[in-house]
């Protein structure tokens, strides 16, 4: 039986993906800062799920927590680097620099730290890594500033990982979704249910289930197949084109 470690399993894509992999017969290690959410998921999913309270920005504590995984969950075959967030929707200069630092610490530093910590196991087991990038890492938009930049980092780090892992049998994917419902916009707007409803209502966005199914597919492809990067959007979302400002 294979084991997947999913960061950010307390909500959104991560939680649905934990459900999908347990349903498919994998063991799942789910992480996040909210202990009560992990307990709820553990009650729901049973013995196939092991929750670990973990803040990906606390690298020292993260390494200790991974070192303490119970033996039956310690052999990680697939790492899903899903934990991440956007903070703020305003274009510069109307931004909080501390929000920028939190996004950088979580989406980039946390992601590379947990990847580095699990690489020996993943190489030994010829495992896989799915990194959550975003359309925001490729398509610029006003207000995307540092969030989009962190996701461009995730995409390029994923491709560079592939280059470094050449010949080792480890698969790496940069997964780049567009607009999807989850707690993402609530977090981004620091709790505005109105902003959440306005963005998604009537837009028929991607769902966390869509992302879970996509990750299940990637994670269960034959071992010789690598999806380098995969961008997906809801049909309702497309491209705005370039703008010109006239004096
Ligand atoms: P949610 O807000 O629903 O879930 C985010 C998850 O990340 C939560 O489980 C949260 O757990 C966890 N997380 C955030 N910060 C930390 C931290 N410091 N340490 C540990 N865990 C953390 O968002 P989504 O499910 O939508 O997002 C999942 C990923 O997908 C993110 O990387 C996001 O950037 C990306 N993405 C989202 C899109 C969207 O439109 N929704 C589109 C493209 C990409 P907790 O708070 O308990 O710590
Ligand atoms: C989230 C997608 O378009 O809201 O990564 O920035 S978007």
Short mmCIF file of C-alpha atoms and ligand atoms in Angstrom, two decimals:
data_model
loop_
_atom_site.label_atom_id
_atom_site.label_comp_id
_atom_site.label_asym_id
_atom_site.label_seq_id
_atom_site.Cartn_x
_atom_site.Cartn_y
_atom_site.Cartn_z
CA UNK A 1 0.00 0.00 0.00
CA UNK A 2 1.39 3.41 -0.99
CA UNK A 3 1.56 6.52 1.18
CA UNK A 4 1.01 10.16 0.20
CA UNK A 5 1.89 13.16 2.34
CA UNK A 6 -0.36 16.15 1.62
CA UNK A 7 0.46 19.56 3.06
CA UNK A 8 -2.58 21.72 3.75
CA UNK A 9 -5.06 18.88 4.24
CA UNK A 10 -7.33 20.89 6.54
CA UNK A 11 -9.30 22.60 3.74
CA UNK A 12 -9.91 22.92 0.01
CA UNK A 13 -7.87 20.87 -2.46
CA UNK A 14 -5.77 19.17 0.21
CA UNK A 15 -8.71 17.87 2.21
CA UNK A 16 -10.53 16.56 -0.88
CA UNK A 17 -7.32 14.94 -2.12
CA UNK A 18 -6.86 13.21 1.24
CA UNK A 19 -10.39 11.82 0.90
CA UNK A 20 -9.71 10.70 -2.69
CA UNK A 21 -6.48 8.87 -1.89
CA UNK A 22 -7.88 7.11 1.20
CA UNK A 23 -10.90 6.04 -0.88
CA UNK A 24 -8.48 4.70 -3.49
CA UNK A 25 -6.61 2.58 -0.95
CA UNK A 26 -3.58 4.76 -0.19
CA UNK A 27 -2.38 5.71 3.28
CA UNK A 28 -2.47 9.49 3.75
CA UNK A 29 -0.44 11.75 5.99
CA UNK A 30 -2.31 15.07 6.12
CA UNK A 31 -0.80 18.20 7.57
CA UNK A 32 -1.92 21.71 8.48
CA UNK A 33 -1.95 24.16 11.36
CA UNK A 34 -5.56 23.54 12.44
CA UNK A 35 -5.47 20.52 14.76
CA UNK A 36 -9.27 20.28 15.10
CA UNK A 37 -9.69 20.00 11.31
CA UNK A 38 -7.14 17.17 11.22
CA UNK A 39 -8.97 15.41 14.06
CA UNK A 40 -12.26 15.69 12.14
CA UNK A 41 -10.63 14.26 9.04
CA UNK A 42 -9.08 11.46 11.05
CA UNK A 43 -12.51 10.59 12.49
CA UNK A 44 -13.97 10.62 8.98
CA UNK A 45 -11.24 8.67 7.18
CA UNK A 46 -10.17 6.19 9.85
CA UNK A 47 -6.97 4.20 10.08
CA UNK A 48 -5.76 5.12 6.59
CA UNK A 49 -5.27 8.74 7.65
CA UNK A 50 -2.63 10.19 9.94
CA UNK A 51 -2.80 13.89 10.81
CA UNK A 52 0.26 15.94 11.70
CA UNK A 53 -0.11 19.47 13.03
CA UNK A 54 2.53 21.37 11.16
CA UNK A 55 3.23 24.94 10.06
CA UNK A 56 5.30 24.76 6.88
CA UNK A 57 6.98 28.06 7.76
CA UNK A 58 8.48 26.55 10.93
CA UNK A 59 11.18 24.53 9.23
CA UNK A 60 12.83 23.17 12.39
CA UNK A 61 9.51 21.93 13.83
CA UNK A 62 8.54 20.51 10.45
CA UNK A 63 11.72 18.41 10.31
CA UNK A 64 11.10 17.10 13.85
CA UNK A 65 7.47 16.22 13.00
CA UNK A 66 8.49 14.32 9.86
CA UNK A 67 11.13 12.43 11.83
CA UNK A 68 8.41 11.30 14.25
CA UNK A 69 6.02 9.78 11.71
CA UNK A 70 4.80 6.35 12.83
CA UNK A 71 6.64 3.57 10.98
CA UNK A 72 3.55 2.59 8.98
CA UNK A 73 3.26 6.14 7.58
CA UNK A 74 6.97 6.99 7.25
CA UNK A 75 7.57 5.55 3.78
CA UNK A 76 6.31 8.46 1.68
CA UNK A 77 5.78 7.56 -2.01
CA UNK A 78 4.17 10.82 -3.07
CA UNK A 79 4.56 14.34 -1.69
CA UNK A 80 1.79 16.80 -2.54
CA UNK A 81 3.03 20.30 -1.78
CA UNK A 82 -0.39 21.92 -1.57
CA UNK A 83 -0.20 24.22 1.49
CA UNK A 84 -0.23 27.79 0.32
CA UNK A 85 -2.10 31.04 0.30
CA UNK A 86 -2.66 34.41 -1.26
CA UNK A 87 -3.00 37.46 0.97
CA UNK A 88 -4.42 40.64 -0.50
CA UNK A 89 -6.07 41.49 -3.79
CA UNK A 90 -4.86 45.07 -4.18
CA UNK A 91 -2.33 46.19 -6.77
CA UNK A 92 0.87 47.80 -5.51
CA UNK A 93 1.56 50.06 -3.72
CA UNK A 94 -1.57 49.41 -1.65
CA UNK A 95 -0.27 46.21 -0.08
CA UNK A 96 1.02 44.96 3.26
CA UNK A 97 4.65 43.94 3.03
CA UNK A 98 4.16 41.44 5.88
CA UNK A 99 1.55 39.69 3.71
CA UNK A 100 4.17 39.42 0.98
CA UNK A 101 6.64 37.88 3.41
CA UNK A 102 4.01 35.37 4.65
CA UNK A 103 3.30 34.27 1.06
CA UNK A 104 7.01 33.90 0.32
CA UNK A 105 7.62 31.98 3.57
CA UNK A 106 4.68 29.63 2.99
CA UNK A 107 4.49 29.13 -0.78
CA UNK A 108 8.20 29.02 -1.54
CA UNK A 109 10.40 28.57 1.55
CA UNK A 110 8.04 26.09 3.23
CA UNK A 111 7.63 24.14 0.01
CA UNK A 112 11.36 23.79 -0.70
CA UNK A 113 12.10 22.91 2.93
CA UNK A 114 9.64 20.02 3.11
CA UNK A 115 10.73 18.82 -0.32
CA UNK A 116 14.38 18.77 0.76
CA UNK A 117 13.47 16.91 3.96
CA UNK A 118 11.59 14.16 2.10
CA UNK A 119 13.85 13.78 -0.94
CA UNK A 120 15.95 10.90 0.46
CA UNK A 121 12.78 8.84 1.03
CA UNK A 122 11.29 9.82 -2.32
CA UNK A 123 14.49 8.87 -4.16
CA UNK A 124 14.77 5.57 -2.30
CA UNK A 125 11.17 4.70 -3.18
CA UNK A 126 11.26 6.15 -6.73
CA UNK A 127 8.32 8.27 -5.69
CA UNK A 128 6.69 11.46 -6.92
CA UNK A 129 6.08 15.11 -6.12
CA UNK A 130 3.09 17.25 -7.12
CA UNK A 131 3.62 20.95 -6.48
CA UNK A 132 0.66 23.35 -6.46
CA UNK A 133 1.56 26.25 -8.67
CA UNK A 134 -1.21 28.32 -10.30
CA UNK A 135 -2.28 30.07 -13.47
CA UNK A 136 -1.20 33.14 -11.48
CA UNK A 137 2.41 31.98 -11.98
CA UNK A 138 2.08 32.32 -15.73
CA UNK A 139 -0.61 34.88 -16.46
CA UNK A 140 -0.03 38.27 -14.83
CA UNK A 141 -2.96 40.22 -13.40
CA UNK A 142 -3.31 43.35 -11.29
CA UNK A 143 -3.18 42.35 -7.64
CA UNK A 144 -1.31 39.12 -8.39
CA UNK A 145 2.06 40.68 -7.53
CA UNK A 146 3.86 38.48 -4.97
CA UNK A 147 1.31 35.65 -4.99
CA UNK A 148 1.84 35.10 -8.72
CA UNK A 149 5.58 35.42 -8.30
CA UNK A 150 5.64 32.68 -5.67
CA UNK A 151 3.70 30.41 -8.02
CA UNK A 152 6.11 31.13 -10.89
CA UNK A 153 8.84 30.07 -8.46
CA UNK A 154 6.98 26.82 -7.75
CA UNK A 155 6.69 26.03 -11.45
CA UNK A 156 10.36 26.66 -12.20
CA UNK A 157 11.51 24.86 -9.03
CA UNK A 158 9.47 21.84 -10.14
CA UNK A 159 11.09 21.77 -13.57
CA UNK A 160 14.55 22.24 -12.07
CA UNK A 161 13.88 19.42 -9.61
CA UNK A 162 13.20 17.19 -12.58
CA UNK A 163 16.56 18.13 -14.04
CA UNK A 164 18.40 17.41 -10.77
CA UNK A 165 16.56 14.12 -10.28
CA UNK A 166 17.38 12.89 -13.77
CA UNK A 167 17.85 9.12 -13.77
CA UNK A 168 16.52 8.63 -10.26
CA UNK A 169 12.99 7.60 -11.25
CA UNK A 170 11.31 10.37 -9.24
CA UNK A 171 8.39 12.09 -10.95
CA UNK A 172 7.72 15.81 -10.51
CA UNK A 173 4.66 17.77 -11.62
CA UNK A 174 3.82 21.45 -11.48
CA UNK A 175 0.02 21.60 -11.22
CA UNK A 176 -1.36 24.98 -12.28
CA UNK A 177 -5.07 25.47 -11.62
CA UNK A 178 -7.16 28.50 -12.36
CA UNK A 179 -10.12 29.71 -10.34
CA UNK A 180 -11.37 27.06 -7.94
CA UNK A 181 -13.66 27.10 -4.92
CA UNK A 182 -12.12 26.44 -1.53
CA UNK A 183 -11.24 28.70 1.41
CA UNK A 184 -8.68 30.45 -0.82
CA UNK A 185 -10.58 33.72 -1.28
CA UNK A 186 -11.74 33.83 2.34
CA UNK A 187 -8.07 33.63 3.34
CA UNK A 188 -6.99 36.11 0.67
CA UNK A 189 -9.53 38.72 1.82
CA UNK A 190 -9.06 37.93 5.53
CA UNK A 191 -12.55 36.55 5.97
CA UNK A 192 -14.82 38.28 3.43
CA UNK A 193 -17.67 35.90 2.62
CA UNK A 194 -18.99 38.65 0.33
CA UNK A 195 -15.79 38.63 -1.77
CA UNK A 196 -15.91 34.83 -1.89
CA UNK A 197 -19.53 34.78 -3.08
CA UNK A 198 -19.00 37.60 -5.59
CA UNK A 199 -16.06 35.85 -7.23
CA UNK A 200 -17.50 32.35 -7.51
CA UNK A 201 -21.24 32.82 -7.72
CA UNK A 202 -22.43 32.06 -11.27
CA UNK A 203 -18.86 31.46 -12.49
CA UNK A 204 -18.98 27.66 -12.39
CA UNK A 205 -15.39 27.49 -11.07
CA UNK A 206 -13.24 24.41 -10.69
CA UNK A 207 -13.94 22.54 -7.46
CA UNK A 208 -11.68 20.96 -4.89
CA UNK A 209 -13.05 17.62 -6.12
CA UNK A 210 -11.81 18.44 -9.65
CA UNK A 211 -8.34 19.04 -8.27
CA UNK A 212 -8.45 15.90 -6.12
CA UNK A 213 -9.38 13.81 -9.14
CA UNK A 214 -6.56 15.39 -11.17
CA UNK A 215 -4.00 14.66 -8.45
CA UNK A 216 -5.31 11.11 -8.11
CA UNK A 217 -4.79 10.67 -11.88
CA UNK A 218 -1.26 12.11 -11.84
CA UNK A 219 -0.29 10.12 -8.76
CA UNK A 220 -1.45 6.83 -10.25
CA UNK A 221 -0.02 7.04 -13.75
CA UNK A 222 2.37 4.27 -14.78
CA UNK A 223 5.86 4.91 -13.32
CA UNK A 224 7.41 5.77 -16.69
CA UNK A 225 5.01 8.69 -17.31
CA UNK A 226 5.83 12.20 -16.01
CA UNK A 227 3.41 15.11 -16.30
CA UNK A 228 5.85 18.05 -16.27
CA UNK A 229 3.26 20.77 -15.90
CA UNK A 230 -0.49 20.83 -16.17
CA UNK A 231 -2.57 24.00 -16.39
CA UNK A 232 -6.32 23.80 -16.02
CA UNK A 233 -9.07 26.38 -15.80
CA UNK A 234 -12.83 26.39 -15.58
CA UNK A 235 -14.36 26.89 -19.03
CA UNK A 236 -15.73 30.20 -17.75
CA UNK A 237 -12.21 31.63 -17.26
CA UNK A 238 -9.95 32.73 -20.14
CA UNK A 239 -7.54 35.52 -21.07
CA UNK A 240 -7.91 39.27 -20.88
CA UNK A 241 -5.24 40.42 -23.33
CA UNK A 242 -2.73 43.25 -22.96
CA UNK A 243 -3.69 46.78 -21.91
CA UNK A 244 -2.46 50.12 -23.24
CA UNK A 245 -2.61 53.30 -21.21
CA UNK A 246 -3.11 56.53 -23.25
CA UNK A 247 -2.15 59.93 -21.81
P1 LIG B 1 -7.47 26.65 1.09
O1 LIG B 1 -7.31 27.98 1.74
O2 LIG B 1 -8.81 26.05 1.04
O3 LIG B 1 -6.45 25.60 1.73
C1 LIG B 1 -5.13 25.97 1.98
C2 LIG B 1 -4.46 24.93 2.85
O4 LIG B 1 -3.09 25.36 3.08
C3 LIG B 1 -5.11 24.78 4.21
O5 LIG B 1 -5.21 23.42 4.53
C4 LIG B 1 -4.15 25.47 5.16
O6 LIG B 1 -4.13 24.82 6.42
C5 LIG B 1 -2.81 25.24 4.45
N1 LIG B 1 -1.80 26.20 4.88
C6 LIG B 1 -1.76 27.53 4.66
N2 LIG B 1 -0.70 28.07 5.29
C7 LIG B 1 -0.07 27.06 5.93
C8 LIG B 1 1.08 26.99 6.76
N3 LIG B 1 1.81 28.07 7.09
N4 LIG B 1 1.45 25.77 7.25
C9 LIG B 1 0.72 24.68 6.94
N5 LIG B 1 -0.36 24.67 6.17
C10 LIG B 1 -0.76 25.87 5.67
O7 LIG B 1 -6.88 26.86 -0.40
P2 LIG B 1 -6.84 25.91 -1.70
O8 LIG B 1 -7.22 24.54 -1.38
O9 LIG B 1 -7.55 26.63 -2.78
O10 LIG B 1 -5.30 26.03 -2.06
C11 LIG B 1 -4.41 24.92 -2.08
C12 LIG B 1 -3.22 25.31 -2.95
O11 LIG B 1 -3.65 25.53 -4.28
C13 LIG B 1 -2.52 26.60 -2.53
O12 LIG B 1 -1.13 26.44 -2.71
C14 LIG B 1 -3.06 27.63 -3.52
O13 LIG B 1 -2.17 28.70 -3.71
C15 LIG B 1 -3.21 26.78 -4.75
N6 LIG B 1 -4.15 27.26 -5.77
C16 LIG B 1 -5.44 27.60 -5.45
C17 LIG B 1 -6.30 28.03 -6.43
C18 LIG B 1 -7.70 28.45 -6.14
O14 LIG B 1 -8.30 29.17 -6.98
N7 LIG B 1 -8.31 28.05 -5.04
C19 LIG B 1 -5.89 28.07 -7.83
C20 LIG B 1 -4.51 27.71 -8.05
C21 LIG B 1 -3.69 27.31 -7.06
P3 LIG B 1 -4.12 25.55 7.86
O15 LIG B 1 -4.74 26.90 7.69
O16 LIG B 1 -4.88 24.62 8.75
O17 LIG B 1 -2.66 25.61 8.21
C1 LIG B 2 -5.35 31.09 -7.59
C2 LIG B 2 -5.82 31.39 -8.97
O1 LIG B 2 -6.52 33.22 -10.56
O2 LIG B 2 -7.21 33.43 -8.24
O3 LIG B 2 -4.06 30.58 -7.64
O4 LIG B 2 -4.92 33.82 -8.83
S1 LIG B 2 -6.11 33.05 -9.13
#
